[in-house]
Short mmCIF file of C-alpha atoms in Angstrom, two decimals:
data_model
loop_
_atom_site.label_atom_id
_atom_site.label_comp_id
_atom_site.label_asym_id
_atom_site.label_seq_id
_atom_site.Cartn_x
_atom_site.Cartn_y
_atom_site.Cartn_z
CA THR D 715 8.71 15.28 -10.79
CA GLU D 716 6.70 17.73 -8.71
CA TYR D 717 6.78 15.35 -5.73
CA CYS D 718 10.58 15.18 -5.91
CA ASN D 719 10.74 18.97 -6.03
CA GLY D 720 8.50 19.32 -2.99
CA HIS D 721 5.63 20.90 -4.95
CA PHE D 722 2.96 18.82 -3.29
CA GLN D 723 0.01 20.97 -4.37
CA GLU D 724 0.95 20.44 -8.01
CA VAL D 725 1.14 16.68 -7.43
CA GLY D 726 -2.58 16.64 -6.65
CA HIS D 727 -3.39 18.62 -9.76
CA PHE D 728 -1.34 16.47 -12.13
CA ALA D 729 -2.40 13.25 -10.41
CA GLY D 730 -6.03 14.20 -11.00
CA LEU D 731 -5.36 14.70 -14.69
CA VAL D 732 -3.64 11.34 -15.05
CA ILE D 733 -6.31 9.51 -13.07
CA LYS D 734 -9.06 10.99 -15.26
CA GLN D 735 -7.28 9.91 -18.45
CA ALA D 736 -6.28 6.40 -17.35
CA LYS D 737 -8.82 3.76 -18.26
CA GLU D 738 -7.73 0.85 -16.06
CA LEU D 739 -7.06 0.74 -12.33
CA GLN D 740 -3.62 -0.80 -12.92
CA SER D 741 -2.65 2.35 -14.83
CA LYS D 742 -3.62 4.52 -11.86
CA ILE D 743 -1.88 2.64 -9.03
CA ARG D 744 1.51 4.41 -9.23
CA VAL D 745 -0.17 7.81 -9.49
CA HIS D 746 -2.29 7.05 -6.44
CA MET D 747 0.81 5.92 -4.55
CA THR D 748 2.59 9.19 -5.39
CA LEU D 749 -0.49 11.13 -4.30
CA ILE D 750 -0.58 9.22 -1.01
CA LYS D 751 3.09 10.05 -0.43
CA ALA D 752 2.49 13.73 -1.20
CA LEU D 753 -0.43 13.88 1.22
CA GLY D 754 1.66 12.10 3.86
CA ALA D 755 4.46 14.61 3.37
CA GLN D 756 1.93 17.39 4.02
CA ASN D 757 0.74 15.56 7.16
CA LYS D 758 -2.69 15.01 5.58
CA LEU D 759 -2.76 11.49 6.90
CA VAL D 760 -6.54 11.02 6.93
CA ASP D 761 -6.72 11.95 3.25
CA ALA D 762 -3.78 9.69 2.41
CA MET D 763 -5.34 6.76 4.26
CA GLY D 764 -8.72 7.40 2.64
CA ILE D 765 -7.27 7.20 -0.85
CA GLY D 766 -5.33 4.08 0.08
CA PHE D 767 -8.38 2.29 1.47
CA THR D 768 -10.43 3.27 -1.58
CA ILE D 769 -7.82 1.76 -3.90
CA LEU D 770 -7.57 -1.37 -1.73
CA THR D 771 -11.33 -1.82 -1.99
CA GLN D 772 -11.14 -1.46 -5.78
CA LEU D 773 -8.43 -4.14 -5.76
CA GLY D 774 -10.77 -6.47 -3.84
CA VAL D 775 -9.08 -6.14 -0.44
CA GLN D 776 -11.43 -5.53 2.47
CA CYS D 777 -9.83 -3.94 5.53
CA PRO D 778 -11.41 -4.22 8.96
CA SER D 779 -12.99 -1.11 10.37
CA PRO D 780 -12.00 0.02 12.85
CA LEU D 781 -8.42 -1.09 12.33
CA PRO D 782 -7.08 -3.59 14.85
CA GLU D 783 -4.94 -2.46 17.75
CA SER D 784 -1.18 -2.55 17.17
CA HIS D 785 -0.71 -5.52 19.54
CA VAL D 786 -3.09 -7.62 17.41
CA ILE D 787 -1.09 -6.76 14.30
CA PHE D 788 2.13 -7.62 16.14
CA GLU D 789 0.71 -11.02 17.17
CA GLU D 790 -0.22 -11.83 13.57
CA PHE D 791 3.18 -10.67 12.36
CA THR D 792 4.83 -12.93 14.96
CA LYS D 793 2.79 -15.94 13.77
CA THR D 794 3.87 -15.26 10.19
CA TRP D 795 7.50 -14.82 11.20
CA LYS D 796 7.47 -18.12 13.12
CA PHE D 797 5.96 -19.91 10.15
CA PHE D 798 8.77 -18.75 7.87
CA ALA D 799 11.51 -19.05 10.49
CA ASN D 800 10.98 -22.82 10.60
CA ARG D 801 11.50 -23.23 6.85
CA THR D 802 14.78 -24.03 5.17
CA ASN D 803 16.14 -21.92 2.34
CA ALA D 804 15.31 -24.73 -0.07
CA GLU D 805 11.68 -24.80 1.13
CA LEU D 806 11.37 -21.04 0.76
CA LEU D 807 12.88 -21.10 -2.71
CA SER D 808 10.48 -23.83 -3.80
CA LEU D 809 7.40 -21.74 -2.98
CA ASN D 810 5.40 -20.49 -5.94
CA MET D 811 6.03 -16.93 -6.99
CA MET D 812 3.04 -14.65 -6.44
CA ASP D 813 1.72 -13.54 -9.80
CA ASP D 814 -1.61 -11.88 -8.97
CA ASN D 815 -0.99 -8.25 -9.93
CA ASP D 816 -3.95 -6.99 -7.88
CA ILE D 817 -2.58 -8.62 -4.71
CA LEU D 818 0.95 -7.39 -5.45
CA ASP D 819 -0.38 -3.84 -5.89
CA ALA D 820 -2.46 -4.17 -2.73
CA MET D 821 0.64 -5.21 -0.80
CA LYS D 822 2.47 -2.11 -2.07
CA ILE D 823 -0.41 0.12 -0.98
CA LEU D 824 -0.62 -1.60 2.42
CA HIS D 825 3.11 -1.15 2.93
CA LEU D 826 2.83 2.53 2.10
CA LEU D 827 -0.17 3.02 4.39
CA SER D 828 1.61 1.26 7.26
CA LEU D 829 4.10 4.13 7.28
CA TYR D 830 1.29 6.55 8.16
CA ALA D 831 -0.93 4.30 10.29
CA TYR D 832 1.20 3.64 13.36
#
């Protein structure tokens, strides 16, 4: 609620309380994402990225350091796009649904961090 009201300082306070009480990482993911958004809104991008990378590490995702240049990311994105562009709708629909919650959460965090990274 505080994030929606623009009270970003309070977000950090309440997020800290929730994170201390939560026992499992899965219970903390949404709180961390809200905290990352609040830090991003305050232009505290280094802090936001730091929290994101910490959570990614806890989820088992290792990110390269330093991060690759944007053209390298674009090349990899293009390869992925070409792979899927050559598939029919039937082929795409027959793919298995991803069901690894850690990877799904990591993808959400990566998406959020991409807004602040480039």
